[in-house]
Short mmCIF file of C-alpha atoms in Angstrom, two decimals:
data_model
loop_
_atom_site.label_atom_id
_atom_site.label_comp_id
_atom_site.label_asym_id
_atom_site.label_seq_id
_atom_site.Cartn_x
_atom_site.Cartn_y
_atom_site.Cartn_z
CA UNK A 1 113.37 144.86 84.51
CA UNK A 2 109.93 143.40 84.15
CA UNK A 3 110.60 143.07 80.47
CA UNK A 4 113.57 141.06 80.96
CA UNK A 5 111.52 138.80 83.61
CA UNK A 6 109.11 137.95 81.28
CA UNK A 7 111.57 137.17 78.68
CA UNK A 8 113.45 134.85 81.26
CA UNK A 9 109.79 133.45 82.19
CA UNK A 10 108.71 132.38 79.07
CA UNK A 11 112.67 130.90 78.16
CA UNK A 12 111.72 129.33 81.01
CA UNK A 13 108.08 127.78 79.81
CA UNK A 14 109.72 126.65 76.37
CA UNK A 15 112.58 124.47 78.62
CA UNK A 16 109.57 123.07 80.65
CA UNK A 17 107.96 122.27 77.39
CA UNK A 18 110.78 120.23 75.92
CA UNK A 19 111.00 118.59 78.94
CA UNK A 20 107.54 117.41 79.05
CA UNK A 21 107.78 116.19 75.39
CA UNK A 22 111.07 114.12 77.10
CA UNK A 23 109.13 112.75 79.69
CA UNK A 24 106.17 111.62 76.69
CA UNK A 25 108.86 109.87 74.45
CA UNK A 26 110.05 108.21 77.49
CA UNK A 27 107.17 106.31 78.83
CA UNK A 28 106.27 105.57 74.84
CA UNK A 29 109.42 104.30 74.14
CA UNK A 30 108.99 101.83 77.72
CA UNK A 31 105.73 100.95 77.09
CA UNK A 32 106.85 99.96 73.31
CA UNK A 33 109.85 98.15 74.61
CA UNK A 34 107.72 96.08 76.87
CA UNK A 35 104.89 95.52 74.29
CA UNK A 36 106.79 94.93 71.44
CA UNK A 37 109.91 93.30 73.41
CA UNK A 38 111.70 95.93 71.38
CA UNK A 39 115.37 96.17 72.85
CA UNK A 40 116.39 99.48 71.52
CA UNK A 41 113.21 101.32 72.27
CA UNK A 42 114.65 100.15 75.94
CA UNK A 43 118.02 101.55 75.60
CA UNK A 44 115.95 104.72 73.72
CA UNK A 45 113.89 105.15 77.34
CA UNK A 46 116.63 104.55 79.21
CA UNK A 47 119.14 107.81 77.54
CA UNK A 48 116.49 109.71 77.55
CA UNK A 49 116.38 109.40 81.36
CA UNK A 50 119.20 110.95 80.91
CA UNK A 51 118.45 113.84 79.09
CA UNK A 52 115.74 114.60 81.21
CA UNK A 53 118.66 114.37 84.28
CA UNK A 54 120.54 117.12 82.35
CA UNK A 55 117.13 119.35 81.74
CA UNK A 56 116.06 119.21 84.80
CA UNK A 57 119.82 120.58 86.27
CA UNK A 58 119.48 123.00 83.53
CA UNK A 59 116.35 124.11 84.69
CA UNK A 60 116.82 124.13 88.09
CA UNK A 61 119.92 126.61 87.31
CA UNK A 62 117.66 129.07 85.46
CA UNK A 63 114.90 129.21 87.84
CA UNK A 64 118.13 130.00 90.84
CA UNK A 65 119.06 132.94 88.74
CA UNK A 66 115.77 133.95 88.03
CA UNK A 67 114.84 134.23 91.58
CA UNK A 68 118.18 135.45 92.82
CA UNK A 69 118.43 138.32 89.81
CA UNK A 70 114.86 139.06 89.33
CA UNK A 71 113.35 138.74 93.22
CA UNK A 72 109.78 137.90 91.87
CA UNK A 73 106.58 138.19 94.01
CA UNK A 74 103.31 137.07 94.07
CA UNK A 75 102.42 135.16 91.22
CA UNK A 76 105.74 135.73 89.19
CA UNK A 77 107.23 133.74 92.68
CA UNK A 78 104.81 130.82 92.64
CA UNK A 79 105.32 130.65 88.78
CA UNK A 80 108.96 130.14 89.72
CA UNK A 81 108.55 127.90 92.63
CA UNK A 82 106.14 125.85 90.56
CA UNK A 83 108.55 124.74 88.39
CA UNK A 84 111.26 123.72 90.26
CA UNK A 85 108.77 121.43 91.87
CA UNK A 86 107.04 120.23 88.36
CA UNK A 87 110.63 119.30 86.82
CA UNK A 88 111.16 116.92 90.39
CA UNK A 89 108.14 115.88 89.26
CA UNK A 90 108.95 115.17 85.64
CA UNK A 91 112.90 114.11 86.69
CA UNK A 92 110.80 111.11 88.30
CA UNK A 93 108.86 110.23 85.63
CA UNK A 94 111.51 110.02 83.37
CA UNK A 95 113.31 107.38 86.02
CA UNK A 96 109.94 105.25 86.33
CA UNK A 97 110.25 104.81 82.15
CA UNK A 98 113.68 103.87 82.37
CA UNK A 99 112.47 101.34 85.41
CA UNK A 100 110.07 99.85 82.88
CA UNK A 101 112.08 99.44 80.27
CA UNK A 102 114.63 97.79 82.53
CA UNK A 103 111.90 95.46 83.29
CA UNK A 104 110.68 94.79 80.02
CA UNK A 105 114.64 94.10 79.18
CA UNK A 106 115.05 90.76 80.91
CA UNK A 107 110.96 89.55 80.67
CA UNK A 108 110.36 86.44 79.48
CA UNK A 109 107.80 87.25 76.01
CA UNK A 110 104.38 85.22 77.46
CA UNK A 111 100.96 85.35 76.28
CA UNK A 112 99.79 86.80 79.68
CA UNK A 113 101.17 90.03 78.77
CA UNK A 114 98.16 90.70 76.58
CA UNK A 115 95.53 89.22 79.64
CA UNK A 116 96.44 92.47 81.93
CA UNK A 117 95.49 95.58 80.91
CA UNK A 118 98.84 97.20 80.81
CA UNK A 119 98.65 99.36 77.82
CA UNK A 120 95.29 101.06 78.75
CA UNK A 121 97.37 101.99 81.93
CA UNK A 122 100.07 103.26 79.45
CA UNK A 123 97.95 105.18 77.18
CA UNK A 124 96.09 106.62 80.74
CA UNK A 125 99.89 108.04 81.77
CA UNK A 126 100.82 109.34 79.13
CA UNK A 127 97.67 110.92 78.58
CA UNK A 128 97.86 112.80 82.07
CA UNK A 129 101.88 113.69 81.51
CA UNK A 130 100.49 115.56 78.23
CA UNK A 131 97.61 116.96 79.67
CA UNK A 132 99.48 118.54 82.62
CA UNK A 133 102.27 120.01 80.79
CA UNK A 134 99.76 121.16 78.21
CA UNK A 135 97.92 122.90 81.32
CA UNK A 136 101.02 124.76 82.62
CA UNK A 137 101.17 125.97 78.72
CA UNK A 138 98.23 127.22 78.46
CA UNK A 139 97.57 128.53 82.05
CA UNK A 140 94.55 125.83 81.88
CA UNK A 141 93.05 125.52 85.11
CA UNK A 142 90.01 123.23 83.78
CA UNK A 143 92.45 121.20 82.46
CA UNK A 144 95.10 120.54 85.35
CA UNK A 145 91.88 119.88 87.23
CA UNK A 146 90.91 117.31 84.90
CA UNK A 147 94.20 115.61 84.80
CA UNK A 148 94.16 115.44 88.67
CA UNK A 149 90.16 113.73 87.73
CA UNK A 150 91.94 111.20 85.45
CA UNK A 151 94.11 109.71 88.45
CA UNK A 152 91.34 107.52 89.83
CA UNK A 153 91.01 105.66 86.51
CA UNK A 154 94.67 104.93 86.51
CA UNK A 155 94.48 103.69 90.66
CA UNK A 156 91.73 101.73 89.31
CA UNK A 157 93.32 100.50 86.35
CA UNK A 158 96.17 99.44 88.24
CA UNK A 159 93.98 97.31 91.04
CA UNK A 160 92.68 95.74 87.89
CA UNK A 161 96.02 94.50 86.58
CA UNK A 162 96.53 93.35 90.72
CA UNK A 163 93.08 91.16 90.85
CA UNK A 164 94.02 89.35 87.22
CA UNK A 165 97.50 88.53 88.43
CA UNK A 166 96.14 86.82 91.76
CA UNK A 167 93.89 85.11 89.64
CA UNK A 168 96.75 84.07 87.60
CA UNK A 169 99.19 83.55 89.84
CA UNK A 170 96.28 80.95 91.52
CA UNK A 171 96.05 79.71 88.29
CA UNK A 172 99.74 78.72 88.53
CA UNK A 173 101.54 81.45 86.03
CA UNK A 174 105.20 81.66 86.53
CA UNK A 175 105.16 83.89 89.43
CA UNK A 176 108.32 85.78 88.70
CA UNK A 177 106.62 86.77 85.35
CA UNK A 178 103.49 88.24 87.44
CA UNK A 179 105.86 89.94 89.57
CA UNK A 180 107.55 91.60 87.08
CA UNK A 181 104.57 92.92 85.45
CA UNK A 182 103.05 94.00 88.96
CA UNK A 183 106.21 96.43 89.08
CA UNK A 184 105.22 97.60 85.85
CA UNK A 185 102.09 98.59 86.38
CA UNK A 186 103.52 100.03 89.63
CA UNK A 187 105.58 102.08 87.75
CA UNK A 188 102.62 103.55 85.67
CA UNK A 189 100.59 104.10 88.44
CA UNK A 190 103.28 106.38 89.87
CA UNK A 191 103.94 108.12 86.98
CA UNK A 192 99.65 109.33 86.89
CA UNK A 193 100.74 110.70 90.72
CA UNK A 194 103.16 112.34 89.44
CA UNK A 195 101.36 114.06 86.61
CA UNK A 196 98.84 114.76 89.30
CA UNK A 197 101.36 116.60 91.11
CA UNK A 198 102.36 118.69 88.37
CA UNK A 199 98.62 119.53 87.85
CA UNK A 200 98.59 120.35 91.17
CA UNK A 201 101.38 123.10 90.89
CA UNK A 202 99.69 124.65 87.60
CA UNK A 203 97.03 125.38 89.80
CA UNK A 204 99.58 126.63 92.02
CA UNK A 205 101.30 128.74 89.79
CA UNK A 206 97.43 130.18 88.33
CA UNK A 207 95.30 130.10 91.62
CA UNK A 208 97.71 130.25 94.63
CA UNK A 209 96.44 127.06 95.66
CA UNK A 210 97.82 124.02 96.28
CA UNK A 211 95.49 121.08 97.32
CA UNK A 212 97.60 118.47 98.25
CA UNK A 213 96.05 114.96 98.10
CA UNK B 1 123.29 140.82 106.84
CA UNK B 2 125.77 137.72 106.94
CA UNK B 3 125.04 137.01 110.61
CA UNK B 4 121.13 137.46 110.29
CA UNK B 5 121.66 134.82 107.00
CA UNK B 6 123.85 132.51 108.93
CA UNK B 7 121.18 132.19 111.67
CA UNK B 8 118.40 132.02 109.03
CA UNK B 9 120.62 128.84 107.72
CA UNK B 10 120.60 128.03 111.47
CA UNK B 11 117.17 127.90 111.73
CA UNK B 12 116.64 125.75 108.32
CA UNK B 13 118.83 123.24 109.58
CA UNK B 14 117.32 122.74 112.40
CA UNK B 15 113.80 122.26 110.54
CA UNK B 16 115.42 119.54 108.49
CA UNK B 17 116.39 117.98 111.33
CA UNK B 18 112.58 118.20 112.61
CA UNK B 19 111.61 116.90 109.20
CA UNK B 20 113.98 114.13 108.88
CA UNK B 21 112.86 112.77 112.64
CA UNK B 22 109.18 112.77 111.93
CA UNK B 23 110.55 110.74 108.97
CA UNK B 24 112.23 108.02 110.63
CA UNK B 25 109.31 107.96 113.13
CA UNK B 26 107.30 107.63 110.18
CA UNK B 27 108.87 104.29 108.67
CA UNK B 28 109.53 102.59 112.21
CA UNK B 29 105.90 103.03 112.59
CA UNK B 30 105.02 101.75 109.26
CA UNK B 31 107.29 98.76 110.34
CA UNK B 32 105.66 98.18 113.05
CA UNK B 33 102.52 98.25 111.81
CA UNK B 34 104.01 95.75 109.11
CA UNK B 35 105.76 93.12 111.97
CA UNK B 36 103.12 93.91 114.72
CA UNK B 37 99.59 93.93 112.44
CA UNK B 38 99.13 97.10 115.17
CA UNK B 39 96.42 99.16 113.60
CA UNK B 40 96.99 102.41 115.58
CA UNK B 41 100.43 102.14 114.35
CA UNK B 42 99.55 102.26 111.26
CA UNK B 43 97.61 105.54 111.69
CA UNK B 44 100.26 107.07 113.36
CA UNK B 45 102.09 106.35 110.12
CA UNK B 46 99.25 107.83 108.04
CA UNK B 47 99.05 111.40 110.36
CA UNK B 48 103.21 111.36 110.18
CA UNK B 49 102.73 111.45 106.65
CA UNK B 50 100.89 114.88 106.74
CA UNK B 51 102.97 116.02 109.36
CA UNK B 52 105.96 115.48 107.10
CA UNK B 53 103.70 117.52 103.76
CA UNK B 54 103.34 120.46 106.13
CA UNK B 55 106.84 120.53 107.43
CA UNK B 56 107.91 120.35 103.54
CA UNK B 57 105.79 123.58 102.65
CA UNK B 58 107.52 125.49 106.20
CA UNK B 59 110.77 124.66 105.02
CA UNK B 60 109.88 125.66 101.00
CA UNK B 61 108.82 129.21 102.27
CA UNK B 62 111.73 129.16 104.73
CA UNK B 63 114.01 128.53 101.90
CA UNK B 64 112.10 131.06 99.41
CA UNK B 65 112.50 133.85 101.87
CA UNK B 66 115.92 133.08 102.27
CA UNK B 67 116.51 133.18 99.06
CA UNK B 68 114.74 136.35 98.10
CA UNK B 69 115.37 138.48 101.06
CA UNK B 70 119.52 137.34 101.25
CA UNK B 71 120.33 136.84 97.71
CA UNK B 72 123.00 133.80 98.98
CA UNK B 73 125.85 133.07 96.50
CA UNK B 74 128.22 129.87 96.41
CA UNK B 75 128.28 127.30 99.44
CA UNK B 76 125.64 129.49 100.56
CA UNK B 77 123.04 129.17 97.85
CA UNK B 78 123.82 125.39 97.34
CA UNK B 79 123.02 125.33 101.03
CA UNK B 80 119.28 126.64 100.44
CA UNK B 81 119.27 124.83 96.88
CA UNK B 82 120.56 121.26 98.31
CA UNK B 83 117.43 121.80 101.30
CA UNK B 84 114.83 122.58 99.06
CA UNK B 85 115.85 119.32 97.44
CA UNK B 86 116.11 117.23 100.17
CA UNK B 87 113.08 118.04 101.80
CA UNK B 88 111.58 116.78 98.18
CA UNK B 89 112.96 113.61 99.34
CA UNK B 90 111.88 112.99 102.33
CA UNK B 91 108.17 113.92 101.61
CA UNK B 92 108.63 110.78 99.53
CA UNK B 93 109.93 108.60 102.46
CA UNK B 94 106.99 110.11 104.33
CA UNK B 95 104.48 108.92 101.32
CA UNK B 96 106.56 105.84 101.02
CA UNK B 97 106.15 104.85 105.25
CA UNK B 98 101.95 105.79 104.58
CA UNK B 99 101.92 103.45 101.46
CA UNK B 100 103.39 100.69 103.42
CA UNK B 101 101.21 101.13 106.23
CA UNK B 102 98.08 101.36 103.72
CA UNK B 103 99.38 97.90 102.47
CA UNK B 104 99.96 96.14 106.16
CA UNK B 105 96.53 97.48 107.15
CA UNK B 106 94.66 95.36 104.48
CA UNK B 107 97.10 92.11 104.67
CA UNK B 108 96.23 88.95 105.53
CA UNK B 109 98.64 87.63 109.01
CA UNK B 110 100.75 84.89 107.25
CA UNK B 111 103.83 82.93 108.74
CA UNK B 112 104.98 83.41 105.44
CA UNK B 113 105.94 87.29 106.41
CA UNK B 114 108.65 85.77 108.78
CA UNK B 115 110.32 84.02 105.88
CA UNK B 116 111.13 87.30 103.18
CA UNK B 117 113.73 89.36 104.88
CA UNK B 118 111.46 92.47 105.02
CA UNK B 119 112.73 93.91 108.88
CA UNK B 120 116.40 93.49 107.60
CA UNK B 121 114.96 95.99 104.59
CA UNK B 122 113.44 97.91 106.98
CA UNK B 123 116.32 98.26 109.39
CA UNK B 124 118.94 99.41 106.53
CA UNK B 125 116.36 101.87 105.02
CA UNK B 126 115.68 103.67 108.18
CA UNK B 127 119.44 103.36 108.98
CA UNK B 128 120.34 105.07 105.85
CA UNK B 129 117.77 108.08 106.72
CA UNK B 130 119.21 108.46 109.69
CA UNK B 131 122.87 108.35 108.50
CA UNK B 132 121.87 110.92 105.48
CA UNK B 133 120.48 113.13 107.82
CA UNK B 134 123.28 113.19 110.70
CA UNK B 135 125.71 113.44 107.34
CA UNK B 136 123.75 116.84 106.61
CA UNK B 137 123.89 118.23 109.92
CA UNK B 138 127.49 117.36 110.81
CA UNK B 139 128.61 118.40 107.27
CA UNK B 140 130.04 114.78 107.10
CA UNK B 141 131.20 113.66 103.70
CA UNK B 142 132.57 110.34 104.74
CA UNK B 143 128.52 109.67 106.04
CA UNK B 144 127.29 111.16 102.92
CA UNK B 145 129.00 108.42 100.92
CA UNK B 146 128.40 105.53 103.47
CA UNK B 147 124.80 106.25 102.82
CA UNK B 148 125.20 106.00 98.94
CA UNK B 149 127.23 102.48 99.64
CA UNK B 150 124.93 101.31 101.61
CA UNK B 151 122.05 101.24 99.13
CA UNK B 152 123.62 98.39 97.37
CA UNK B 153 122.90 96.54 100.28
CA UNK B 154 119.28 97.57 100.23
CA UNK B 155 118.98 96.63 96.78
CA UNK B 156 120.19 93.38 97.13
CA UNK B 157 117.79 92.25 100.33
CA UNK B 158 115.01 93.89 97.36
CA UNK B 159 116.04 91.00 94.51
CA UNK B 160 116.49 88.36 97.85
CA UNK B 161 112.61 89.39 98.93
CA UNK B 162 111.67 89.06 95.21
CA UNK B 163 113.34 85.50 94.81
CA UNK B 164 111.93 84.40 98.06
CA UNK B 165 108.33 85.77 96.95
CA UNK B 166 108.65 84.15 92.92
CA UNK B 167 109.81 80.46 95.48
CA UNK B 168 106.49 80.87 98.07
CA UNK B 169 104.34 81.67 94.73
CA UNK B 170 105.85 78.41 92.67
CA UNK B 171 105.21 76.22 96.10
CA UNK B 172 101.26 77.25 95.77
CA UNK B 173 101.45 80.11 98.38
CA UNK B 174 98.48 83.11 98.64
CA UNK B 175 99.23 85.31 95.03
CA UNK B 176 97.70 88.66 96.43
CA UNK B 177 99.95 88.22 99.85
CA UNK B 178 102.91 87.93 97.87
CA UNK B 179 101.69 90.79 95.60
CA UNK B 180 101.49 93.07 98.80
CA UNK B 181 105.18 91.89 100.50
CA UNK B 182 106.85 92.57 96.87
CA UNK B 183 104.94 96.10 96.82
CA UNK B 184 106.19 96.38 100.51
CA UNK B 185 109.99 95.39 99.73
CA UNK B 186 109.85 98.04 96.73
CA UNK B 187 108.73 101.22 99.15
CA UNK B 188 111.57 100.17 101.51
CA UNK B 189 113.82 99.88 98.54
CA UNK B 190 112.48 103.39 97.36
CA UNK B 191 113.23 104.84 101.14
CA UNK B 192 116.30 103.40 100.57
CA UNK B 193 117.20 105.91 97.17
CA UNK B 194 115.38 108.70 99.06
CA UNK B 195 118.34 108.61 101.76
CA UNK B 196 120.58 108.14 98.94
CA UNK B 197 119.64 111.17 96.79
CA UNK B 198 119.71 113.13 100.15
CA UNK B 199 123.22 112.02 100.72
CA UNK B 200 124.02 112.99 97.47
CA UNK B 201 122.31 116.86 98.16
CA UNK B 202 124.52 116.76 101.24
CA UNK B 203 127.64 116.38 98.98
CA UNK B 204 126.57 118.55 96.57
CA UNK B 205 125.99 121.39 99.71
CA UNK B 206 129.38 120.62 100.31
CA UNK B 207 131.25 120.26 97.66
CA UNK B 208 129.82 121.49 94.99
CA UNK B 209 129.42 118.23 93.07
CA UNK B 210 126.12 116.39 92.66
CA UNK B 211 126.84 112.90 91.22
CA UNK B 212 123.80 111.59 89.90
CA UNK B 213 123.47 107.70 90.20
#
C-alpha cells in the first residue's frame, strides 16, 4: 500500500513537472510574440493555454483518486493538497500568457516598447515559475523561499514600467498603446504572485506551513 | 454514514454561503471606497480580504476531512471537488475587492471618475457573485448559466472604460489617474470571471460537465 502511494506520488511529481515546463513555454512564447510581434508564437501561447487546461483536469483527477484510494496523512496529505492548489496556480499562469499574447496580437509595433522595461519583467517571471517548480522537485525549501524573495523585484519592476508610462503618456504617447502595455506588465506581475503562491505550497507540502502574504 | 455525510455537505454549504457573503461585502466596500474616497471603507475591504483567506483554509480542511473520512463517489465527490474549487475563486474576488481598494486609497478625486462607467462594472460584478452563489445553493442551473451570460456584459463595460480612458488620455487628462481607473475596470472585470468560473463549478456539481470558457 505505501509502495503503491509512492509510486502514484511521484507519477504525480513528473505530471506537475510537465506542467511547469507548459507554463515556461507559455509566458516565452507571449513575451516573444509581444517583443518580436511574432504572430504564431501568439497562437503557440495561446494552445498551450490549452494544454495546460487539459493537465491541470488531468491532474486534478489523479490527486481525487489518490486521496480517495490511498487516504494519506500528514505530510503524504499536504503533499496532495499542495498540488491541487499549485496546478490552480499554474492553470492561471498559463491564462495570463495567453492574455499577453492576445495583447501583443492587435498592438500597434512602436518604438516605446523598448523605453519600458518589459522584458526584465519577463525574464523576472519566468525566472520565479522555474524556480518554484524546480523547488517542489527538489523538496527545496531555500529555494521556494527565495522565489517568494524575488516577488518584490517584480512589484517593483512593474511600478517602474507604471512611472515611465505617466511620463509618457504626459509626454503625449498614444494612450491606447500605454494602456495596452500597462495590462501587460499587469499580466507579468500576476504571474510572479502566482509563482509566489506555488512557493508558498512547497513549503507547505515540506514544512507544514503556509505563510500567506 | 450517508446521513452523517449529507449533513457534513450541509455544513459545507452553508460555509460557502458565509464565504461568498463576506465576498460581496468585500467588493461593495471596495466600491465604496472607490465612489465615496471613504478611507475606513477601504480598510474594511482590506480586513474582508483576510477574513475571506481564513474562511478558504476552514472550508479546504472541511472539504479534506470530508473527503478522507467519507470516501464520497459521483454527485457526491463533485460536490466536495466543485467547493474546493470555488472557494479558490472567491479568495480571488476577495484579493481582487483589496486590490481595488489599495488603488482608490492612493487616487487622486477627479470628476473624471464620474465619466468611465466603473459603478455599472461594479454593480454587474457583484451581481454576478451573488447570482453564482444563490445558483450553488439552490442547485439552479438556469442561474448558473445566467451568470456565465452575463459576463459578456461585464466585458463589454471593460473595452467601454478602456475607450473612455485611451479618449480622457488623447484630450490631455492626468496619465497615472487613468492608469489606476483602467487597473480598477480590469479587477472588476476579473470579479466578473471569478463568478463565472464559480457558475461553471456549480454546473459541473450538477451535472457533471465543466465547460471551460
Amino acid at each position: 500500500m505505501r509502495n503503491r502511494f509512492n509510486e502514484q506520488l511521484e507519477q504525480l511529481n513528473v505530471e506537475l513537472i510537465k506542467m511547469g515546463a507548459l507554463c515556461e513555454e507559455a509566458i516565452s512564447a507571449a513575451t516573444k510574440a509581444y517583443v518580436e510581434g511574432d504572430r504564431e508564437l501568439g497562437e503557440r501561447a495561446r494552445s498551450l493555454e490549452q494544454d495546460i487546461d487539459h493537465k491541470e483536469r488531468d491532474i486534478e483527477s489523479q490527486c481525487m483518486k489518490l486521496l480517495l484510494r490511498q487516504q494519506p496523512v500528514a505530510k503524504d496529505l499536504r503533499a496532495v493538497s499542495a498540488a491541487l492548489r499549485m496546478i490552480s496556480d499554474m492553470e492561471r499562469i498559463g491564462d495570463q500568457a495567453a492574455d499577453i499574447a492576445e495583447i501583443a496580437r492587435y498592438m500597434e509595433k512602436s518604438a516605446i516598447l523598448r523605453q519600458v522595461p518589459m522584458e526584465e519583467m519577463a525574464l523576472a517571471a519566468i525566472k520565479m515559475v522555474t524556480d518554484s517548480v524546480d523547488s517542489f522537485v527538489r523538496g527545496d525549501l531555500a529555494l521556494a523561499h527565495s522565489v517568494i524573495a524575488q516577488d518584490d523585484q517584480v512589484d517593483s519592476l512593474f511600478l517602474s514600467v507604471r512611472e515611465k508610462l505617466t511620463a509618457l503618456i504626459a509626454g503625449g504617447e498614444n494612450g491606447g498603446l500605454c494602456l495596452d502595455l500597462l495590462m501587460i506588465a499587469k499580466y507579468f506581475e500576476r504571474i510572479g504572485d502566482h509563482a509566489c503562491n506555488i512557493a508558498q505550497w512547497v513549503e507547505y507540502a515540506i514544512t507544514g506551513d503556509y505563510e500567506d502574504d
